[in-house]
Coordinates of C-alpha atoms in Angstrom, one line a residue:
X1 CA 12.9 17.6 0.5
X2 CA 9.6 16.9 -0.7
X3 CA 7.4 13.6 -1.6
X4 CA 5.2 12.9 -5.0
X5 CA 3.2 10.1 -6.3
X6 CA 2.6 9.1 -9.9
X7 CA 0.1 6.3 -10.8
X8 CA -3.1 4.9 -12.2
X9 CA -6.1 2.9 -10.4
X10 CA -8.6 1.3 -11.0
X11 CA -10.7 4.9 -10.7
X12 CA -8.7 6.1 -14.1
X13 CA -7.8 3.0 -16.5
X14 CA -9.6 0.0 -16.6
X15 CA -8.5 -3.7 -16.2
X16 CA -6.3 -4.1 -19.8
X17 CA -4.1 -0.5 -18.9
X18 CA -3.4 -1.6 -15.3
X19 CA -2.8 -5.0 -16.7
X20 CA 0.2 -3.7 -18.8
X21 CA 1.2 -1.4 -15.8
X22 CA 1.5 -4.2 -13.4
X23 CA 5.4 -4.1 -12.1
X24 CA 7.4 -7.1 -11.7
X25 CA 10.3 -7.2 -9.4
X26 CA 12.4 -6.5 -13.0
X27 CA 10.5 -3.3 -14.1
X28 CA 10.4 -2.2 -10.2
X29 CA 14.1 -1.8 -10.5
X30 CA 14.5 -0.5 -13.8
X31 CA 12.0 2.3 -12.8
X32 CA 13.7 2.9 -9.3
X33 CA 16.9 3.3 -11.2
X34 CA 15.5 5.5 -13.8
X35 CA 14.2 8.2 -11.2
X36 CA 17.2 8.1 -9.5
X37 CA 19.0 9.0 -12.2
X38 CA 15.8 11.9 -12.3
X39 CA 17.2 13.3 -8.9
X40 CA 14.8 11.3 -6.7
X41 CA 16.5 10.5 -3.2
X42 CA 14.0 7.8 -2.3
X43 CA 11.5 5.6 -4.3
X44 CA 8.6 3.1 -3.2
X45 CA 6.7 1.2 -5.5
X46 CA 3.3 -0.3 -5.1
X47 CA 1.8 -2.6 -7.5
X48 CA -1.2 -4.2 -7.2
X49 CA -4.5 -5.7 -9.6
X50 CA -6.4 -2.4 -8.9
X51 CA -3.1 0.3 -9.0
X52 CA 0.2 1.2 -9.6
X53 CA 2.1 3.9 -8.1
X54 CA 5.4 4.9 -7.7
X55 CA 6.3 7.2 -4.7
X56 CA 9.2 9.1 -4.4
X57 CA 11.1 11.8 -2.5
X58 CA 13.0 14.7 -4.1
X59 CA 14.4 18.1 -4.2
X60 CA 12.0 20.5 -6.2
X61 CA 14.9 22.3 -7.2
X62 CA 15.7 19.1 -9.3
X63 CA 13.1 16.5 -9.9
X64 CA 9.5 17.4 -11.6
X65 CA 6.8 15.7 -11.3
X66 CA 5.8 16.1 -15.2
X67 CA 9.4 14.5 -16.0
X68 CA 8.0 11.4 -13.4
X69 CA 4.7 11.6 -15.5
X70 CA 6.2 10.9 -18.9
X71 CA 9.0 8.0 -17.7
X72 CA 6.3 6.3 -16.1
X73 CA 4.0 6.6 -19.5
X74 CA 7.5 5.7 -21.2
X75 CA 8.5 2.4 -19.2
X76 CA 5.0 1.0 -18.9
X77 CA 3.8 2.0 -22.7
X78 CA 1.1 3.8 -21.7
X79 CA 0.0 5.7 -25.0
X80 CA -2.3 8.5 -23.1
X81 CA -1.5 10.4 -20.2
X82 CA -5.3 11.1 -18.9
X83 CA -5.1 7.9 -17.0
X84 CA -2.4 8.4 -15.1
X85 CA -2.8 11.1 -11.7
X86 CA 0.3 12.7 -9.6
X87 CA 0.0 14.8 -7.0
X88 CA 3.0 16.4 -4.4
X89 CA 3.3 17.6 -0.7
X90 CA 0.1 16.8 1.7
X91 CA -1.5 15.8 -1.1
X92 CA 0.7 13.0 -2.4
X93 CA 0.8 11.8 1.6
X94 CA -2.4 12.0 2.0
X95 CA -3.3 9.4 -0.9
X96 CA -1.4 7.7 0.3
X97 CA -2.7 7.2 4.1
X98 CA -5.7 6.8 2.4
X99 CA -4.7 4.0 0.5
X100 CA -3.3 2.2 3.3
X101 CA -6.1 2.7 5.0
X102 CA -8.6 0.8 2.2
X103 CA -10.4 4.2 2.1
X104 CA -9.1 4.3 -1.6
X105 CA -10.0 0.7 -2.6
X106 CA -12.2 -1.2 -4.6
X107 CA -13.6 -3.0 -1.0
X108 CA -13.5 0.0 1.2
X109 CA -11.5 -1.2 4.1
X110 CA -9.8 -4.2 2.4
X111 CA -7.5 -5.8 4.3
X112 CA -5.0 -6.7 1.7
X113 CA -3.9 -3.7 0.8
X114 CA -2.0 -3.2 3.9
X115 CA 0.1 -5.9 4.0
X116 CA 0.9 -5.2 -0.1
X117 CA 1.9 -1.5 1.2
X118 CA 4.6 -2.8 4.0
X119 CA 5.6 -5.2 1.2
X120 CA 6.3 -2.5 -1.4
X121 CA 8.0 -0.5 1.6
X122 CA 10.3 -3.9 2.9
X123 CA 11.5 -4.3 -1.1
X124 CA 12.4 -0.8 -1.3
X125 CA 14.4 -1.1 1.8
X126 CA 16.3 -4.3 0.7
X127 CA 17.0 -3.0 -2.8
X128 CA 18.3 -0.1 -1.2
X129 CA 16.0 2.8 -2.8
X130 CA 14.8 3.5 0.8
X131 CA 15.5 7.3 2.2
X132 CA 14.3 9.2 5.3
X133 CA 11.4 11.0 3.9
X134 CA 9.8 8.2 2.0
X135 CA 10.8 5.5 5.1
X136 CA 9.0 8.2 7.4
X137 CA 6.0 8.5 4.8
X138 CA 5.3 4.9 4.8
X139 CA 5.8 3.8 8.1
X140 CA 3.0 6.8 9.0
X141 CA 1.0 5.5 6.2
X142 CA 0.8 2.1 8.2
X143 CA 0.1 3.5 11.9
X144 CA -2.2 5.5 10.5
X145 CA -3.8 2.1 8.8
X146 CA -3.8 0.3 11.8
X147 CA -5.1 3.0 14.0
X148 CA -8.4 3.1 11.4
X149 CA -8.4 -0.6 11.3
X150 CA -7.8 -1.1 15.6
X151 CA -10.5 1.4 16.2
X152 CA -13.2 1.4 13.3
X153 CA -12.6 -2.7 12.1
X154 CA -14.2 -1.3 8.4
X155 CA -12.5 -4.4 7.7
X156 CA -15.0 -6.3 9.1
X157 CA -17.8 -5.9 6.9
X158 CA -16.7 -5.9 3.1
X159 CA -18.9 -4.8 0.3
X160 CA -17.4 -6.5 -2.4
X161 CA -19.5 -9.2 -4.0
X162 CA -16.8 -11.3 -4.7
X163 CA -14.7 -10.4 -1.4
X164 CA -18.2 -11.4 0.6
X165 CA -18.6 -14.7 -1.3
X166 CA -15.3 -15.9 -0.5
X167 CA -15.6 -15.2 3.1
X168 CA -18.8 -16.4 2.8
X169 CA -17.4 -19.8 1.3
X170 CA -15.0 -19.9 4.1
X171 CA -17.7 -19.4 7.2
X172 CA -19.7 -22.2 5.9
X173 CA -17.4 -24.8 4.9
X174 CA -14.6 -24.3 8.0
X175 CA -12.0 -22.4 5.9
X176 CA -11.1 -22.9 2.0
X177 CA -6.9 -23.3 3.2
X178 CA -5.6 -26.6 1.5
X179 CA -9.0 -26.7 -0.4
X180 CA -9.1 -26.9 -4.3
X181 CA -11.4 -24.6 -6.2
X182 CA -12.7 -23.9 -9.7
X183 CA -13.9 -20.5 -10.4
X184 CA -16.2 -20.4 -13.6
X185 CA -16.4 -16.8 -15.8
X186 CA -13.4 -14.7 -15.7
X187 CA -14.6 -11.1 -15.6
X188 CA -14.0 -8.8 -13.0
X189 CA -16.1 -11.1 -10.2
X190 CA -14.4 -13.8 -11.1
X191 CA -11.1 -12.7 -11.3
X192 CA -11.2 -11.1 -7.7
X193 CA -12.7 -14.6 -6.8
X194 CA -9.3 -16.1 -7.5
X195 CA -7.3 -13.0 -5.9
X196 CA -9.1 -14.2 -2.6
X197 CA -9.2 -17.5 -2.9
X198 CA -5.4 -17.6 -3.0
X199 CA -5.1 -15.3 -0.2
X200 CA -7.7 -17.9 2.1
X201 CA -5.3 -20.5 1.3
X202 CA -6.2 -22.7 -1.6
X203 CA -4.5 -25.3 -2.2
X204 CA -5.1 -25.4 -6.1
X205 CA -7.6 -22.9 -8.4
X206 CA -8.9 -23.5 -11.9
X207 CA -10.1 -21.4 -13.3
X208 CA -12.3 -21.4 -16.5
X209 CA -13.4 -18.6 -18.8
X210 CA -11.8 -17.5 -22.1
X211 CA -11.1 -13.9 -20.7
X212 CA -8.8 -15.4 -17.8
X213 CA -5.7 -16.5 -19.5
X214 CA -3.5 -13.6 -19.5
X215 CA -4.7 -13.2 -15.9
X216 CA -4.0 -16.6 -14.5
X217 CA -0.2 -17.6 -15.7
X218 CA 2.4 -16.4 -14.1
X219 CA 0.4 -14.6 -11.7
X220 CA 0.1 -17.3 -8.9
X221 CA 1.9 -21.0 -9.4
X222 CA -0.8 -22.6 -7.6
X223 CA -3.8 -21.4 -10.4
X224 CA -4.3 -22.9 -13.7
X225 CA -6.1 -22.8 -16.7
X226 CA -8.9 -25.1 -17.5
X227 CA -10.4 -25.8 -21.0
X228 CA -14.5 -25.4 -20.2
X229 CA -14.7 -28.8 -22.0
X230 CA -12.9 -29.9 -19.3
X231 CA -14.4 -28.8 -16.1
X232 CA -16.4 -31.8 -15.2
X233 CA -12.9 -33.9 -15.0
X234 CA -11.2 -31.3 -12.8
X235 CA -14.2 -30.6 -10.7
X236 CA -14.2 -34.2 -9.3
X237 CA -10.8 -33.1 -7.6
X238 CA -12.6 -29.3 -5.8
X239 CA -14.3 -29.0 -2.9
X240 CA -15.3 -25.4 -4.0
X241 CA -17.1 -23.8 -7.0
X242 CA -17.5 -20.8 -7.8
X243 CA -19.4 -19.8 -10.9
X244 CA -20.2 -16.2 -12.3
X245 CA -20.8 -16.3 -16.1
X246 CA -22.8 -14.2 -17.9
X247 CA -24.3 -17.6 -20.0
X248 CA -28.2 -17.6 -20.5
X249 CA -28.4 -21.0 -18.9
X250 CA -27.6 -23.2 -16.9
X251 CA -24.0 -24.5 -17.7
X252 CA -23.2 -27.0 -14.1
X253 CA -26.2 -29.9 -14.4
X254 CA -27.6 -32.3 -11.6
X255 CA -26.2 -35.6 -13.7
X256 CA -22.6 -34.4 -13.9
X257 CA -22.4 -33.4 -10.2
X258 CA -24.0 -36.5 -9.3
X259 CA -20.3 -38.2 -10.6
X260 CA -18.5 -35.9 -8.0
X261 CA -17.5 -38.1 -5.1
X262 CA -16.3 -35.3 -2.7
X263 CA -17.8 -32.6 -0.8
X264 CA -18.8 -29.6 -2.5
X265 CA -19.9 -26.0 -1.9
X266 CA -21.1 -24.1 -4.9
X267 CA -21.8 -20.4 -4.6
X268 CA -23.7 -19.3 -8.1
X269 CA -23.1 -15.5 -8.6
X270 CA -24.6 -15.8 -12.0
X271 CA -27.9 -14.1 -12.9
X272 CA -29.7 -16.0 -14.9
X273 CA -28.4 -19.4 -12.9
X274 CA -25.3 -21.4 -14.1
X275 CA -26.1 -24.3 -11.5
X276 CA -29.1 -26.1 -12.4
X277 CA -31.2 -25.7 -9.1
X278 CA -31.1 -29.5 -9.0
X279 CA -28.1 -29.7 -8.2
X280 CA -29.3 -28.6 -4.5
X281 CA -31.0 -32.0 -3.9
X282 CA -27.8 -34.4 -4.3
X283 CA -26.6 -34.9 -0.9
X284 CA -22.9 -34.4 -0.9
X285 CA -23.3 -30.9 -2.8
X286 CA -24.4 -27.5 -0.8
X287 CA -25.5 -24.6 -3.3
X288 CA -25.9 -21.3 -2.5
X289 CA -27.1 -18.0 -4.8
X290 CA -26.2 -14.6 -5.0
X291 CA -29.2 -13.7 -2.9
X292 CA -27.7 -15.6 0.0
X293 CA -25.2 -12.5 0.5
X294 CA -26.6 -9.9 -1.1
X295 CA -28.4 -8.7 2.2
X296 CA -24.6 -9.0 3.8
X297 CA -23.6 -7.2 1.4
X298 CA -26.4 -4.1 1.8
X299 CA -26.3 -4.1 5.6
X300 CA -21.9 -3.9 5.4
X301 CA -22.5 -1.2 2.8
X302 CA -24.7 1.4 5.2
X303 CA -22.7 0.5 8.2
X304 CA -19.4 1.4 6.3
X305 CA -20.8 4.5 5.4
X306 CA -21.0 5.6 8.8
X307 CA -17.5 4.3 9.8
X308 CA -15.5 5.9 6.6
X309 CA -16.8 9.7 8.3
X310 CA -14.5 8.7 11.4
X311 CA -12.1 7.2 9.1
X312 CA -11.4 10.4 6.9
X313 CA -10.8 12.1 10.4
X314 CA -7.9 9.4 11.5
X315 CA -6.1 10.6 8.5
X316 CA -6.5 14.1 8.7
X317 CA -5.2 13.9 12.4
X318 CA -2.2 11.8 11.3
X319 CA -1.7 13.7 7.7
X320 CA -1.2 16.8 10.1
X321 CA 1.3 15.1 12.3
X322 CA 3.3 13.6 9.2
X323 CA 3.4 17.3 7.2
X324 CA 4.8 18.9 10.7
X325 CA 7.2 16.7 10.5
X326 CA 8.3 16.5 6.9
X327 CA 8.6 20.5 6.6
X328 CA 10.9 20.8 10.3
X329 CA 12.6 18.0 8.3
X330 CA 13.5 20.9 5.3
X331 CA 16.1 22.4 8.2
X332 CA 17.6 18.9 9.0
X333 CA 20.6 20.2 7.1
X334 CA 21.1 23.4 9.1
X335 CA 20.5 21.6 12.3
X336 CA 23.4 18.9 11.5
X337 CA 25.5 22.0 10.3
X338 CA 25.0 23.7 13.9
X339 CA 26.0 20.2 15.4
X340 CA 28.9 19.5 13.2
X341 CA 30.1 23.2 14.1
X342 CA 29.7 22.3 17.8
X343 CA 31.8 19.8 17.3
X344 CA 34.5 21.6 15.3
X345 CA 34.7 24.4 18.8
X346 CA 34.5 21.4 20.7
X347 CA 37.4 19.7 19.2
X348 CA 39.4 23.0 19.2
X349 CA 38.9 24.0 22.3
X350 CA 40.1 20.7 23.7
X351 CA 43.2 20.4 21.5
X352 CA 44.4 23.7 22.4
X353 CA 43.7 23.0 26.3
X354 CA 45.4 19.7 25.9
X355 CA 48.4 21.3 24.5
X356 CA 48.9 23.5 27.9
X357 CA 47.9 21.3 30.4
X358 CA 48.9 17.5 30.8
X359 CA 45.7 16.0 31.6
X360 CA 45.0 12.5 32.9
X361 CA 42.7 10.6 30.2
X362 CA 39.9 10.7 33.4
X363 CA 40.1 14.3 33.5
X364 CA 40.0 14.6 29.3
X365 CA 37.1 12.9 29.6
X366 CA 35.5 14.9 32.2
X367 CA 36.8 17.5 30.1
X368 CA 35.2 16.9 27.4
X369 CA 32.3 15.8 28.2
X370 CA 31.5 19.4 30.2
X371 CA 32.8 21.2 26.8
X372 CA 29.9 19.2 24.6
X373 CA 27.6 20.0 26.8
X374 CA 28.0 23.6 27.3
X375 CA 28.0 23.8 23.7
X376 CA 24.8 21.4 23.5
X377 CA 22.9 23.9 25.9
X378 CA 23.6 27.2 23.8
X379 CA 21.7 25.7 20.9
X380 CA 19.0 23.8 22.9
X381 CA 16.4 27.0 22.7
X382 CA 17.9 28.0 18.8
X383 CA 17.0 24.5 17.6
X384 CA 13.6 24.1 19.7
X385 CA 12.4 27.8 18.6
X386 CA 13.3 26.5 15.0
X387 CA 10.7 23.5 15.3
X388 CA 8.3 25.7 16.8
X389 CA 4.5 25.2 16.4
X390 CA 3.2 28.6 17.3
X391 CA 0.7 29.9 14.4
X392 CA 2.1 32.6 12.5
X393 CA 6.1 31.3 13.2
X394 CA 8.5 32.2 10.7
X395 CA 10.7 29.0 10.6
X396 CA 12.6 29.5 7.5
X397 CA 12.9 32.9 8.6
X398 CA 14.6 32.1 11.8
X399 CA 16.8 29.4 9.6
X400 CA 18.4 32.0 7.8
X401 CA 19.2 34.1 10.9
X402 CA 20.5 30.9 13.3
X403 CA 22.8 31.0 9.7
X404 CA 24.3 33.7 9.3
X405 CA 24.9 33.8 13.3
X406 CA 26.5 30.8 13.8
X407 CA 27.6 29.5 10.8
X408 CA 28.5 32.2 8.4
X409 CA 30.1 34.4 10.8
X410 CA 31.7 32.1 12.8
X411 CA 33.4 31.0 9.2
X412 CA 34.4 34.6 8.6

């Protein structure tokens, strides 16, 4: 058995290819279905703004990974194949504990990317594409996650402009949950901006910017589009703004904040301004620049730096735990042959005792229960020296000879 991963990020294919890659729960099945009819015996699928991968486990004498490559570029219509990556073995499970981890992210240490990876796991499970290898794979991922997160907290000081204006937001105003927001300027900034402010909570997001529609329905029922005509009218209803245009001027002035009865915070990521700086003096409005968090943002970046070092090493420890595992796994069949042949003696021996002797059902049981473990204790040391860790062992070796010992010639 062995694992792969096929995908593209946000390091190979920018925003309008993972766009068209983005997998509904529809095209999550169709593709599961697909590589199962490839040979795969397992399949995850993790779909996100920044990537989307499909990992699967699969017998190399059946699936390749080239074949994976072109239905992937087939299902999602993606015309060139430089943007997509693949990789196999330790290498495909190490992207992935590196993924889980946030070492692979946009933000360095995100947190959302966690929870997205035991999603993608959980609706594998329940559509029933789950399977030993890829379960095993994932659920290492996550420990391994968790132990970076528990011990390092990268987490804790994002690097992200738009991930550090949010939180910002939400230090200074109590929390944006049950809030309203508007988000003016739709490119990348602003479209994270909404990401974020969903996942704090907001109540409702509008969200203005010509570049945003494709982005904003049918991705989240609680964000709409807004005409920029209109943003004055719907702005009375927010208690948040966020604006990050790339206008030459100011496009939020004093006299039509002045008509907004609520509270409101307005972060400007713009450079030059979109909020008139007057806007500062009317007394139910707080405004705040991008110079407010850039010095967050410089002091998170050095300090991560330092962390990710320790970070890479957490994998590495777990990677090597998790590749043990998965090639001892390669003589799971040989090891439930040896069982199912102790079984077989077992059940022999007892029917031909049973047919001499008449035997109470206590002493059957005592009986039987000496016979299977007898039989248990002759291959104890086989099946411990097959999952040996001594340098230099010859596992598939031994395989082949605990084989032909106990299985081939006991069948002859």
């Amino acid at each position: 058995m062995n694992i792969g991963v096929v995908g593209l990020s946000y390091k190979t294919a920018k925003y309008e290819i993972r766009e068209n890659a983005f997998f509904t729960a529809r095209r999550k099945r169709d593709m599961a279905n697909s590589l199962m009819e490839l040979g795969a015996k397992g399949v995850v699928i993790l779909s996100t703004c920044n990537r989307s991968e499909i990992y699967f486990s699969f017998d190399e004498n059946i699936t390749r990974i080239d074949d994976v490559v072109s239905l992937y570029c087939k299902k999602l219509d993606i015309q060139d194949e430089k943007y997509v990556y693949s990789r196999s073995s330790k290498d495909a499970a190490r992207h992935l504990f590196m993924v889980a981890s946030g070492l692979d992210s946009l933000v360095i240490g995100e947190d959302q990317i966690l929870c997205q990876v035991r999603e993608a796991l959980d609706f594998s499970l329940e559509a029933g594409y789950g399977e030993k290898a890829m379960n095993r794979l994932f659920m290492e991922a996550i420990a391994c996650a968790r132990h970076v997160k528990r011990e390092l907290k990268i987490s804790e000081h994002p690097i992200s402009t738009a991930y550090v204006g949010v939180k910002f937001i939400k230090n200074e105003t109590g929390g944006i949950n049950g809030k309203n927001a508007m988000v003016i300027g739709l490119g990348n900034i602003g479209k994270l901006c909404i990401d974020y402010l969903v996942e704090e909570g907001a109540k409702e997001v509008f969200a203005v910017g010509r570049r945003g529609k494709d982005y904003a329905v049918g991705r989240y029922g609680n964000v709409h589009m807004t005409d920029y005509e209109h943003r004055y009218e719907r702005l009375k209803d927010c208690e948040v703004l966020i604006c990050a245009t790339s206008a030459p001027h100011a496009i939020i002035t004093k006299e039509a904040v002045l008509k907004t009865e609520k509270e409101l915070f307005i972060l400007d990521m713009a450079v030059p301004r979109d909020v008139e700086a007057q806007v500062g003096e009317i007394e139910n409005v707080r405004l705040r620049l991008i110079d407010d968090i850039e010095k967050i943002l410089e002091h998170n970046e050095q300090r991560r730096e330092r962390l990710s070092i320790r970070a890479f090493e957490i994998v590495n420890e777990r990677l090597s735990e998790f590749t043990r595992w998965l090639e001892l796994s390669k003589f799971d069949p040989i090891i439930s042959a040896l069982n199912q042949k102790c079984e077989e003696v077992k059940n022999e021996a007892l029917s031909s005792i049973r047919s001499k002797m008449d035997l109470s059902p206590k002493q059957y049981e005592m009986l039987e229960r000496t016979v299977k473990s007898s039989l248990k204790k002759i291959l104890k040391e086989p099946i411990s020296n097959l999952k040996s860790k001594e340098e230099g062992f010859d596992a598939k070796g031994y395989a082949l000879v605990l084989e032909d010992i106990f299985l081939k010639r006991a069948a002859d």
